[in-house]
Amino acid sequence: MSAPLWALITVPLATGTVLVIAGRRADRAAPAAGVAAAALALGLALLAAFRQPSVSAALLADLPFGLAADGLSGVLAVTVAAVTVAVLLFGVGDIGPGEARARFFGLMLLFSGAMLVTVTATTLPALLMSWEVMGATSWTLIAYRWQDTVRVAAAGTAFLTTRAADLGLYLAAGAAVAGGRTEALGDLDRLSGPWLHLATAGVVVAALGKSAQLPFSFWLSKAMQGPGPVSALLHSATMVVAGAYLLIRLGPLLAAAGWGADAVAWTGAGTALALGLVAAAQRDLKQLLAASSCAQIGFMVLAAGVGSTVGGTLQLIAHAAAKSLAFLVAGYWLTWLGTKSLPELRGAARRRPAAGIAFTVAALGLAGVAPLSLWAAKDVLLAAALERSTGLYAVGLAAAALSAVYSAKALWYVWQPRPDRPSRPDLPPYARRTVPRLPASLTLPFAALSLATVALSALVLPPVREALARTLGVTGTMPNAWEFALSAVLAPAAGAVAWAWGARRVPLPTPVIRWVSGWLGLERAAHAVCVRPVQRLATALAAFDDRVLDRGVEGLARGTVRLAGVMNRHAEAAVDGAVQGVAAVSRGLGRLARRPQTGQLHTYLAQAVAACTVLAVVLVLVR
Amino acid sequence: MLTALVLLPAAAAVLLLCLPRSTPRTAFRVVWVAVSAAVLALALAVWAGYRDAGGIQYETHARWIPSAGIGYHIGVDGLSLPLLALTAVLFLACSVHALRGTHRVREFAALFLFLETTCLGLFAALDLILFFVFFDLSIVAMYFIIAGWGHKGAGRAALYFFLYTFLGSLALLLGFIGLYLAAEPHTFDMVALTAQNPLAGRSAYGALVLLALGIGLAVKTPTVPFHTWLPPAHTEAPAEGSAILAGVLLKMGTYGFLRIALPMLPEAWRSYALVFVVVGVVSVLHGALVALAQTEFKRMIAYTSVNHMGYIVLAIGAAAAAGGSTGDARRLAVTGATYQMVSHGLLTGALFLLAGVLYERGRTYDMGAYSGVAATAPVFAALTGVAAFASLGLPGFSGFIAEFQILTGSLGPRPVATGLAVLGILLTAALFLRALQRIFLGPLRLPEAPGTARPFADIRAHEGVAIVPLLALAVVLGLAPRFVLDVIEPASRDVLELLAR
């Protein structure tokens, strides 16, 4: 019964490890092995989702390594595995035969395997282990083209930011141990007193960091430096959604702590709104999509905060399909047209309509256009938000309109007529290139993900939605008809305005535009508040070590040597002088004692008389 | 059996010195590797025969200087067994790594084998004077290794190392004598002293003895502020010397805490545990921050040792906190501390051997002199990357298992201190990423110093054979820690019981 679950995590992790260790020797076999392992994992995920097994192995004292597939994690595991297959298929075409393919496919499998462990984890060690491995593999994937220092630095920023937030999970684990609730993740809400609040805060910080919510959002912008397939996987079904998933999973903990649910809901809503604005202000397609990831995941976090498991899960699945598709097309354009700048991508969709249509499906999905599934997902979770607070609902609705705006903006650029007059010197690079026909390794994932994005609309239908709710084992608020209608009108309307607006400048002061398009200056703030002070402190402490501590010890040693010199010169002279003095005095006394020894009888007689006289006098006086 | 394990390397060292100087170098190397392998085999045999139930096993007790209460008393328990195995593994790795060495091979091999005896003997010792003898002899042997086979400034660094740690050992001896005088009848036997708890109810005397022991062991560990001998010693020592110094010799300090200070001075330890918690946290943060500011690869690794050993001091300090509900947490902390000794030995050993590879190729440790080395030495880059990630506590490697236990176990008893210490994990991540980025990634650039005309060669066979098993072992300990934890956990329970008296 437990075999499929162990196999589910072992297949991608073991295949990935073997590929990475084999290195360039396995480059030829890597694509086939990678896709096969991912496909096998998909099959196993489906099996696990239906059988719902659970396994546990002893790891630390009272802290076992546990995995289980229940309704929620089963659905998530299938989503992760499916997106991985599509992205790896795309990778076969995108990562050319000349590149380190074994490393690429191996790391992607490790990354996705770590996400599979994250979603199925039932104990803290299992969660934390996969959580951190996912962060580290994201570093290796973003820095895949390691010769480029910019990409490597970006990878460092992404890893360090997420790891900073991960510290929260360490604290949460410590709180669980201190409070005696170590057996399972689900027990965390039974903690009491300060441990409950510490665990909640730790989980929330870790989740917000991983999901690139405010104020951690900037790392996702940096993560864009990775190859196209990496962005597609990282931004859709893995890594960034891990945080939202954890919050959905640990809803009872948020509720038990009292403040947790509200904090999470408002952070999610705020991120959806603010990063929606950031997305709308981008002129780079991948940056636009990255900001949109933060914003869309903001909705999932909002759902977790208001306790809408169904809405959050719907949003997660639908977003995974649409966003991975959008990133794959963006990656395709980047590889074949050599640009990700929106103005340079004018007309890109018209050059290869298959890719263009796929992108359109993805963008419409992200825009929340009815009847595509993100439309209904947002309404389901916003209905729960409305129950909590009208303000939350209004912010969410505004953020939903924004998602239509940035999607329409991207679509507007790529569907513009191609700039003609190809002899112009400032001609976009792609205009000079010949774009080859789409290979099967690209059309297949495009088609599959487009189909998935459209097909997931079925989740909108009430019976399907209720079936999902039953699978997840929850009953949630369902939106009223007017809410569906409102958002069904709102999205196209906002999109139409954005389309009509086109490439014209927004009438706002330049600093404001620059602030928003620069991801709200978050990275600069992090540098000013955290990075630079720490660096300065490190330098100061190193100087303290060298100049004070080390010098102090050396000074002690030197002082000892100097003391020895002083002793040598002064104390030694004194002691020696004393000895010499005793000798000199003895010698003098000896010389004096020799004086009376004259050898003449009369002197001896005189001495005897004198001595007797003295004796007699003494006797008389003493008596 | 245990005596054979301890004395075999020293006997081989004597044998090596008896061989005529004209013997081919290969013979010395073969003997060295073969003896190290035999020691490892013996250590594994000891492990195989060890019963997980706990308590001291393989005990040997012989009369030595009975008039002074000194005996030849050795044995192993769950604290010392993992360290004995670690010692055997690291010395074998170093002997393999040194296979291409040409400089006075006979003496180098003999010194290392002698050093191995002192390390094994120390971890097996159950008599304070025996412990002290091995403690001091290890300093002597390491002095000659640094001074004789080190880099340019080795003489000075070796002297600094020797005098500093020797001074520490004198403090330790004072503490031992204090324990001896307090015991009735006077004895240096650790088992008897532990059972007797001679300083129960004598708080001032206990505090003084703890002060002496604490300084002596803190110098060896080393903790802030007694750590400044470490960076120069490492920077100047040969790669194998650094690996042993950081991998094994530093553990003598923390092992001493767990073996001597906690069980023999439970009252004093409980009263002054906060001092050790603070010293531990300061070591964690100070070590990581100063490492972050380093520009030399080897010096940076040396400072991360201060950081990693700080976690151990924090854990054993936190173990003394009172409180009913935190019993499990404290056991987790002590187990994690012991696990960290093994883990740090493997990882830092591997890192120092890798630093040796870097120096051998480029003749400098300066990170700024290198860039993009991964292009010419991909395997070297990959191994260093793995070692770095393991050392920054990535799950899947032994370091995570150790630090996770320490941090989660210490949080309950000492929340504020542990909350600060957690930051160390982030700092080590930052410094290792930066080092990897500077040396291995980016466009290719190699140092242009005299003697570097040769191309930067990738890992050679003997280097790989030495380093890969260390990292593989770290993975095994990271994924399947139970077989070691089953040995350590009863011992940490015993330590806590003794501490609670």
PDB file of C-alpha atoms in Angstrom, chain A residues 277-515:
ATOM      1  CA  LEU A 277       0.396  46.987 -10.251  1.00  0.00           C
ATOM      2  CA  VAL A 278       4.042  45.993 -10.587  1.00  0.00           C
ATOM      3  CA  ALA A 279       3.105  43.502 -13.300  1.00  0.00           C
ATOM      4  CA  ALA A 280       1.111  46.101 -15.178  1.00  0.00           C
ATOM      5  CA  ALA A 281       4.114  48.440 -15.108  1.00  0.00           C
ATOM      6  CA  GLN A 282       6.620  45.964 -16.627  1.00  0.00           C
ATOM      7  CA  ARG A 283       8.078  46.254 -20.094  1.00  0.00           C
ATOM      8  CA  ASP A 284       9.734  42.845 -19.923  1.00  0.00           C
ATOM      9  CA  LEU A 285       7.524  39.825 -20.517  1.00  0.00           C
ATOM     10  CA  LYS A 286       9.234  37.503 -18.014  1.00  0.00           C
ATOM     11  CA  GLN A 287       9.230  40.194 -15.328  1.00  0.00           C
ATOM     12  CA  LEU A 288       5.535  40.804 -16.018  1.00  0.00           C
ATOM     13  CA  LEU A 289       4.807  37.125 -15.622  1.00  0.00           C
ATOM     14  CA  ALA A 290       6.920  36.951 -12.462  1.00  0.00           C
ATOM     15  CA  ALA A 291       5.061  39.808 -10.815  1.00  0.00           C
ATOM     16  CA  SER A 292       1.830  38.230 -11.929  1.00  0.00           C
ATOM     17  CA  SER A 293       2.902  35.017 -10.157  1.00  0.00           C
ATOM     18  CA  CYS A 294       3.275  36.918  -6.900  1.00  0.00           C
ATOM     19  CA  ALA A 295      -0.113  38.520  -7.436  1.00  0.00           C
ATOM     20  CA  GLN A 296      -1.915  35.302  -8.377  1.00  0.00           C
ATOM     21  CA  ILE A 297      -0.347  33.453  -5.463  1.00  0.00           C
ATOM     22  CA  GLY A 298      -1.494  36.351  -3.325  1.00  0.00           C
ATOM     23  CA  PHE A 299      -5.019  35.118  -4.042  1.00  0.00           C
ATOM     24  CA  MET A 300      -4.097  31.637  -2.795  1.00  0.00           C
ATOM     25  CA  VAL A 301      -2.619  33.119   0.368  1.00  0.00           C
ATOM     26  CA  LEU A 302      -5.757  35.199   0.756  1.00  0.00           C
ATOM     27  CA  ALA A 303      -7.783  32.011   0.367  1.00  0.00           C
ATOM     28  CA  ALA A 304      -5.708  30.336   3.077  1.00  0.00           C
ATOM     29  CA  GLY A 305      -6.306  33.301   5.353  1.00  0.00           C
ATOM     30  CA  VAL A 306     -10.059  33.272   4.929  1.00  0.00           C
ATOM     31  CA  GLY A 307     -10.218  29.486   5.152  1.00  0.00           C
ATOM     32  CA  SER A 308     -11.352  28.840   1.585  1.00  0.00           C
ATOM     33  CA  THR A 309      -9.556  25.570   0.900  1.00  0.00           C
ATOM     34  CA  VAL A 310     -11.578  24.923  -2.239  1.00  0.00           C
ATOM     35  CA  GLY A 311     -10.954  28.373  -3.650  1.00  0.00           C
ATOM     36  CA  GLY A 312      -7.243  28.261  -2.868  1.00  0.00           C
ATOM     37  CA  THR A 313      -6.819  24.826  -4.386  1.00  0.00           C
ATOM     38  CA  LEU A 314      -8.809  25.758  -7.498  1.00  0.00           C
ATOM     39  CA  GLN A 315      -6.712  28.867  -7.906  1.00  0.00           C
ATOM     40  CA  LEU A 316      -3.523  26.849  -7.423  1.00  0.00           C
ATOM     41  CA  ILE A 317      -4.330  24.208 -10.026  1.00  0.00           C
ATOM     42  CA  ALA A 318      -5.715  26.629 -12.587  1.00  0.00           C
ATOM     43  CA  HIS A 319      -2.820  29.014 -12.124  1.00  0.00           C
ATOM     44  CA  ALA A 320      -0.289  26.190 -12.439  1.00  0.00           C
ATOM     45  CA  ALA A 321      -1.598  25.254 -15.869  1.00  0.00           C
ATOM     46  CA  ALA A 322      -1.961  28.787 -17.200  1.00  0.00           C
ATOM     47  CA  LYS A 323       1.272  30.141 -15.790  1.00  0.00           C
ATOM     48  CA  SER A 324       3.472  27.251 -16.870  1.00  0.00           C
ATOM     49  CA  LEU A 325       2.029  27.626 -20.356  1.00  0.00           C
ATOM     50  CA  ALA A 326       2.684  31.367 -20.413  1.00  0.00           C
ATOM     51  CA  PHE A 327       6.262  30.854 -19.261  1.00  0.00           C
ATOM     52  CA  LEU A 328       6.916  28.119 -21.774  1.00  0.00           C
ATOM     53  CA  VAL A 329       5.797  30.386 -24.627  1.00  0.00           C
ATOM     54  CA  ALA A 330       7.853  33.252 -23.192  1.00  0.00           C
ATOM     55  CA  GLY A 331      10.820  30.888 -22.965  1.00  0.00           C
ATOM     56  CA  TYR A 332      10.250  29.800 -26.532  1.00  0.00           C
ATOM     57  CA  TRP A 333      10.243  33.400 -27.707  1.00  0.00           C
ATOM     58  CA  LEU A 334      13.355  34.138 -25.656  1.00  0.00           C
ATOM     59  CA  THR A 335      15.233  31.188 -27.131  1.00  0.00           C
ATOM     60  CA  TRP A 336      14.114  31.612 -30.751  1.00  0.00           C
ATOM     61  CA  LEU A 337      13.643  35.363 -31.009  1.00  0.00           C
ATOM     62  CA  GLY A 338      16.337  36.330 -28.523  1.00  0.00           C
ATOM     63  CA  THR A 339      14.238  38.806 -26.561  1.00  0.00           C
ATOM     64  CA  LYS A 340      11.831  39.053 -23.687  1.00  0.00           C
ATOM     65  CA  SER A 341      11.248  42.782 -23.953  1.00  0.00           C
ATOM     66  CA  LEU A 342       7.614  43.532 -24.744  1.00  0.00           C
ATOM     67  CA  PRO A 343       8.225  46.278 -27.316  1.00  0.00           C
ATOM     68  CA  GLU A 344      10.597  43.983 -29.160  1.00  0.00           C
ATOM     69  CA  LEU A 345       8.077  41.161 -29.036  1.00  0.00           C
ATOM     70  CA  ARG A 346       5.568  43.115 -31.132  1.00  0.00           C
ATOM     71  CA  GLY A 347       3.963  40.723 -33.518  1.00  0.00           C
ATOM     72  CA  ALA A 348       5.650  37.679 -32.034  1.00  0.00           C
ATOM     73  CA  ALA A 349       2.346  35.861 -31.776  1.00  0.00           C
ATOM     74  CA  ARG A 350       1.686  36.339 -35.471  1.00  0.00           C
ATOM     75  CA  ARG A 351       4.945  34.737 -36.541  1.00  0.00           C
ATOM     76  CA  ARG A 352       4.083  31.348 -35.122  1.00  0.00           C
ATOM     77  CA  PRO A 353       0.357  31.402 -34.474  1.00  0.00           C
ATOM     78  CA  ALA A 354       0.464  28.083 -32.640  1.00  0.00           C
ATOM     79  CA  ALA A 355       2.632  29.631 -29.940  1.00  0.00           C
ATOM     80  CA  GLY A 356       0.595  32.822 -30.135  1.00  0.00           C
ATOM     81  CA  ILE A 357      -2.643  31.024 -29.525  1.00  0.00           C
ATOM     82  CA  ALA A 358      -1.171  29.064 -26.653  1.00  0.00           C
ATOM     83  CA  PHE A 359       0.004  32.289 -25.059  1.00  0.00           C
ATOM     84  CA  THR A 360      -3.428  33.834 -25.605  1.00  0.00           C
ATOM     85  CA  VAL A 361      -5.116  30.955 -23.831  1.00  0.00           C
ATOM     86  CA  ALA A 362      -2.725  31.341 -20.933  1.00  0.00           C
ATOM     87  CA  ALA A 363      -3.152  35.115 -20.752  1.00  0.00           C
ATOM     88  CA  LEU A 364      -6.922  34.919 -20.911  1.00  0.00           C
ATOM     89  CA  GLY A 365      -6.801  32.379 -18.143  1.00  0.00           C
ATOM     90  CA  LEU A 366      -4.626  34.598 -16.019  1.00  0.00           C
ATOM     91  CA  ALA A 367      -6.928  37.541 -16.759  1.00  0.00           C
ATOM     92  CA  GLY A 368      -9.761  35.619 -15.156  1.00  0.00           C
ATOM     93  CA  VAL A 369     -11.940  35.731 -18.239  1.00  0.00           C
ATOM     94  CA  ALA A 370     -15.070  33.614 -17.917  1.00  0.00           C
ATOM     95  CA  PRO A 371     -15.487  30.694 -18.240  1.00  0.00           C
ATOM     96  CA  LEU A 372     -11.843  29.830 -17.773  1.00  0.00           C
ATOM     97  CA  SER A 373     -11.148  28.313 -14.371  1.00  0.00           C
ATOM     98  CA  LEU A 374      -9.257  31.150 -12.698  1.00  0.00           C
ATOM     99  CA  TRP A 375     -12.403  33.239 -13.004  1.00  0.00           C
ATOM    100  CA  ALA A 376     -14.438  30.888 -10.849  1.00  0.00           C
ATOM    101  CA  ALA A 377     -11.542  30.129  -8.528  1.00  0.00           C
ATOM    102  CA  LYS A 378     -11.222  33.781  -7.618  1.00  0.00           C
ATOM    103  CA  ASP A 379     -14.933  34.081  -7.022  1.00  0.00           C
ATOM    104  CA  VAL A 380     -14.979  31.087  -4.725  1.00  0.00           C
ATOM    105  CA  LEU A 381     -12.178  32.432  -2.589  1.00  0.00           C
ATOM    106  CA  LEU A 382     -13.452  36.001  -2.701  1.00  0.00           C
ATOM    107  CA  ALA A 383     -16.827  34.798  -1.463  1.00  0.00           C
ATOM    108  CA  ALA A 384     -15.107  33.570   1.672  1.00  0.00           C
ATOM    109  CA  ALA A 385     -13.252  36.882   1.883  1.00  0.00           C
ATOM    110  CA  LEU A 386     -16.529  38.778   1.675  1.00  0.00           C
ATOM    111  CA  GLU A 387     -17.801  36.861   4.685  1.00  0.00           C
ATOM    112  CA  ARG A 388     -14.707  37.959   6.600  1.00  0.00           C
ATOM    113  CA  SER A 389     -14.592  41.601   5.554  1.00  0.00           C
ATOM    114  CA  THR A 390     -15.861  43.807   2.775  1.00  0.00           C
ATOM    115  CA  GLY A 391     -12.538  45.592   2.552  1.00  0.00           C
ATOM    116  CA  LEU A 392     -10.774  42.331   1.850  1.00  0.00           C
ATOM    117  CA  TYR A 393     -13.292  41.566  -0.874  1.00  0.00           C
ATOM    118  CA  ALA A 394     -12.844  44.989  -2.472  1.00  0.00           C
ATOM    119  CA  VAL A 395      -9.054  44.686  -2.512  1.00  0.00           C
ATOM    120  CA  GLY A 396      -9.355  41.230  -3.999  1.00  0.00           C
ATOM    121  CA  LEU A 397     -11.725  42.439  -6.684  1.00  0.00           C
ATOM    122  CA  ALA A 398      -9.409  45.310  -7.594  1.00  0.00           C
ATOM    123  CA  ALA A 399      -6.494  42.892  -7.809  1.00  0.00           C
ATOM    124  CA  ALA A 400      -8.562  40.643 -10.063  1.00  0.00           C
ATOM    125  CA  ALA A 401      -9.219  43.588 -12.386  1.00  0.00           C
ATOM    126  CA  LEU A 402      -5.487  44.317 -12.414  1.00  0.00           C
ATOM    127  CA  SER A 403      -4.730  40.781 -13.529  1.00  0.00           C
ATOM    128  CA  ALA A 404      -6.925  41.442 -16.560  1.00  0.00           C
ATOM    129  CA  VAL A 405      -5.021  44.670 -17.195  1.00  0.00           C
ATOM    130  CA  TYR A 406      -1.551  43.156 -17.284  1.00  0.00           C
ATOM    131  CA  SER A 407      -2.710  40.137 -19.258  1.00  0.00           C
ATOM    132  CA  ALA A 408      -4.295  42.409 -21.865  1.00  0.00           C
ATOM    133  CA  LYS A 409      -1.126  44.466 -21.982  1.00  0.00           C
ATOM    134  CA  ALA A 410       0.993  41.423 -22.795  1.00  0.00           C
ATOM    135  CA  LEU A 411      -1.494  40.256 -25.377  1.00  0.00           C
ATOM    136  CA  TRP A 412      -1.646  43.689 -26.974  1.00  0.00           C
ATOM    137  CA  TYR A 413       2.103  43.697 -27.612  1.00  0.00           C
ATOM    138  CA  VAL A 414       2.465  40.221 -28.978  1.00  0.00           C
ATOM    139  CA  TRP A 415      -0.541  40.545 -31.319  1.00  0.00           C
ATOM    140  CA  GLN A 416       0.486  43.930 -32.774  1.00  0.00           C
ATOM    141  CA  PRO A 417       1.312  43.835 -36.459  1.00  0.00           C
ATOM    142  CA  ARG A 418       4.955  43.066 -37.082  1.00  0.00           C
ATOM    143  CA  PRO A 419       7.065  46.143 -37.541  1.00  0.00           C
ATOM    144  CA  ASP A 420       7.845  46.312 -41.237  1.00  0.00           C
ATOM    145  CA  ARG A 421      10.762  47.903 -43.053  1.00  0.00           C
ATOM    146  CA  PRO A 422      13.236  45.235 -41.961  1.00  0.00           C
ATOM    147  CA  SER A 423      16.193  47.311 -43.111  1.00  0.00           C
ATOM    148  CA  ARG A 424      15.941  49.677 -40.162  1.00  0.00           C
ATOM    149  CA  PRO A 425      19.002  49.592 -37.924  1.00  0.00           C
ATOM    150  CA  ASP A 426      17.023  49.479 -34.654  1.00  0.00           C
ATOM    151  CA  LEU A 427      15.168  46.486 -35.895  1.00  0.00           C
ATOM    152  CA  PRO A 428      14.173  43.922 -33.267  1.00  0.00           C
ATOM    153  CA  PRO A 429      16.601  41.012 -33.281  1.00  0.00           C
ATOM    154  CA  TYR A 430      14.003  38.441 -34.129  1.00  0.00           C
ATOM    155  CA  ALA A 431      13.139  40.148 -37.381  1.00  0.00           C
ATOM    156  CA  ARG A 432      16.503  39.054 -38.713  1.00  0.00           C
ATOM    157  CA  ARG A 433      16.158  35.502 -37.564  1.00  0.00           C
ATOM    158  CA  THR A 434      14.445  32.713 -39.296  1.00  0.00           C
ATOM    159  CA  VAL A 435      12.146  31.024 -36.874  1.00  0.00           C
ATOM    160  CA  PRO A 436      12.066  27.271 -37.393  1.00  0.00           C
ATOM    161  CA  ARG A 437       8.862  25.321 -37.301  1.00  0.00           C
ATOM    162  CA  LEU A 438       7.740  24.367 -33.836  1.00  0.00           C
ATOM    163  CA  PRO A 439       9.214  20.946 -33.007  1.00  0.00           C
ATOM    164  CA  ALA A 440       7.001  18.314 -31.477  1.00  0.00           C
ATOM    165  CA  SER A 441       8.703  18.681 -28.109  1.00  0.00           C
ATOM    166  CA  LEU A 442       7.286  22.214 -27.991  1.00  0.00           C
ATOM    167  CA  THR A 443       3.896  21.771 -29.619  1.00  0.00           C
ATOM    168  CA  LEU A 444       3.058  18.868 -27.372  1.00  0.00           C
ATOM    169  CA  PRO A 445       3.412  20.735 -24.065  1.00  0.00           C
ATOM    170  CA  PHE A 446       1.825  23.848 -25.590  1.00  0.00           C
ATOM    171  CA  ALA A 447      -1.167  21.868 -26.731  1.00  0.00           C
ATOM    172  CA  ALA A 448      -1.434  19.849 -23.555  1.00  0.00           C
ATOM    173  CA  LEU A 449      -1.242  22.833 -21.246  1.00  0.00           C
ATOM    174  CA  SER A 450      -3.646  24.897 -23.418  1.00  0.00           C
ATOM    175  CA  LEU A 451      -6.037  22.027 -23.297  1.00  0.00           C
ATOM    176  CA  ALA A 452      -5.612  21.721 -19.565  1.00  0.00           C
ATOM    177  CA  THR A 453      -6.195  25.434 -19.064  1.00  0.00           C
ATOM    178  CA  VAL A 454      -9.422  25.217 -21.030  1.00  0.00           C
ATOM    179  CA  ALA A 455     -10.498  21.878 -19.634  1.00  0.00           C
ATOM    180  CA  LEU A 456     -10.033  22.985 -16.072  1.00  0.00           C
ATOM    181  CA  SER A 457     -12.970  25.295 -16.739  1.00  0.00           C
ATOM    182  CA  ALA A 458     -15.043  22.250 -15.936  1.00  0.00           C
ATOM    183  CA  LEU A 459     -14.139  22.909 -12.320  1.00  0.00           C
ATOM    184  CA  VAL A 460     -16.432  25.886 -12.572  1.00  0.00           C
ATOM    185  CA  LEU A 461     -19.460  23.648 -12.840  1.00  0.00           C
ATOM    186  CA  PRO A 462     -21.077  23.236  -9.429  1.00  0.00           C
ATOM    187  CA  PRO A 463     -21.144  19.399  -9.403  1.00  0.00           C
ATOM    188  CA  VAL A 464     -17.433  19.202 -10.246  1.00  0.00           C
ATOM    189  CA  ARG A 465     -16.653  21.863  -7.722  1.00  0.00           C
ATOM    190  CA  GLU A 466     -18.553  20.002  -5.041  1.00  0.00           C
ATOM    191  CA  ALA A 467     -16.755  16.815  -5.961  1.00  0.00           C
ATOM    192  CA  LEU A 468     -13.469  18.634  -5.480  1.00  0.00           C
ATOM    193  CA  ALA A 469     -14.659  19.925  -2.123  1.00  0.00           C
ATOM    194  CA  ARG A 470     -15.558  16.380  -1.105  1.00  0.00           C
ATOM    195  CA  THR A 471     -12.123  15.153  -2.188  1.00  0.00           C
ATOM    196  CA  LEU A 472     -10.515  17.833  -0.100  1.00  0.00           C
ATOM    197  CA  GLY A 473     -12.844  16.951   2.724  1.00  0.00           C
ATOM    198  CA  VAL A 474     -14.107  20.483   3.307  1.00  0.00           C
ATOM    199  CA  THR A 475     -17.278  22.444   3.008  1.00  0.00           C
ATOM    200  CA  GLY A 476     -16.836  26.044   2.062  1.00  0.00           C
ATOM    201  CA  THR A 477     -18.785  29.142   1.161  1.00  0.00           C
ATOM    202  CA  MET A 478     -19.953  29.187  -2.439  1.00  0.00           C
ATOM    203  CA  PRO A 479     -20.369  32.508  -4.180  1.00  0.00           C
ATOM    204  CA  ASN A 480     -23.704  33.989  -5.150  1.00  0.00           C
ATOM    205  CA  ALA A 481     -24.635  34.394  -8.794  1.00  0.00           C
ATOM    206  CA  TRP A 482     -24.111  38.158  -8.697  1.00  0.00           C
ATOM    207  CA  GLU A 483     -20.525  37.689  -7.627  1.00  0.00           C
ATOM    208  CA  PHE A 484     -19.848  35.442 -10.624  1.00  0.00           C
ATOM    209  CA  ALA A 485     -21.559  37.927 -12.895  1.00  0.00           C
ATOM    210  CA  LEU A 486     -19.696  40.893 -11.478  1.00  0.00           C
ATOM    211  CA  SER A 487     -16.285  39.364 -12.028  1.00  0.00           C
ATOM    212  CA  ALA A 488     -17.293  37.961 -15.416  1.00  0.00           C
ATOM    213  CA  VAL A 489     -17.992  41.534 -16.534  1.00  0.00           C
ATOM    214  CA  LEU A 490     -15.154  43.165 -14.643  1.00  0.00           C
ATOM    215  CA  ALA A 491     -12.295  41.183 -16.179  1.00  0.00           C
ATOM    216  CA  PRO A 492     -13.147  41.741 -19.844  1.00  0.00           C
ATOM    217  CA  ALA A 493     -13.944  45.389 -19.130  1.00  0.00           C
ATOM    218  CA  ALA A 494     -10.607  46.016 -17.441  1.00  0.00           C
ATOM    219  CA  GLY A 495      -8.855  44.080 -20.183  1.00  0.00           C
ATOM    220  CA  ALA A 496     -10.583  46.086 -22.877  1.00  0.00           C
ATOM    221  CA  VAL A 497      -9.517  49.354 -21.286  1.00  0.00           C
ATOM    222  CA  ALA A 498      -5.927  48.122 -21.127  1.00  0.00           C
ATOM    223  CA  TRP A 499      -6.092  46.977 -24.734  1.00  0.00           C
ATOM    224  CA  ALA A 500      -7.449  50.316 -25.866  1.00  0.00           C
ATOM    225  CA  TRP A 501      -4.829  52.138 -23.886  1.00  0.00           C
ATOM    226  CA  GLY A 502      -2.095  50.239 -25.718  1.00  0.00           C
ATOM    227  CA  ALA A 503       1.498  51.361 -25.305  1.00  0.00           C
ATOM    228  CA  ARG A 504       0.692  54.912 -24.256  1.00  0.00           C
ATOM    229  CA  ARG A 505       2.304  56.293 -21.150  1.00  0.00           C
ATOM    230  CA  VAL A 506       0.336  56.199 -17.909  1.00  0.00           C
ATOM    231  CA  PRO A 507      -0.180  59.788 -16.653  1.00  0.00           C
ATOM    232  CA  LEU A 508       1.751  59.374 -13.433  1.00  0.00           C
ATOM    233  CA  PRO A 509       4.960  61.050 -12.235  1.00  0.00           C
ATOM    234  CA  THR A 510       8.078  59.288 -13.497  1.00  0.00           C
ATOM    235  CA  PRO A 511       9.435  58.418 -10.009  1.00  0.00           C
ATOM    236  CA  VAL A 512       6.204  56.640  -9.188  1.00  0.00           C
ATOM    237  CA  ILE A 513       6.311  54.632 -12.387  1.00  0.00           C
ATOM    238  CA  ARG A 514       9.943  53.816 -11.829  1.00  0.00           C
ATOM    239  CA  TRP A 515       9.203  52.791  -8.236  1.00  0.00           C
TER     240      TRP A 515
END
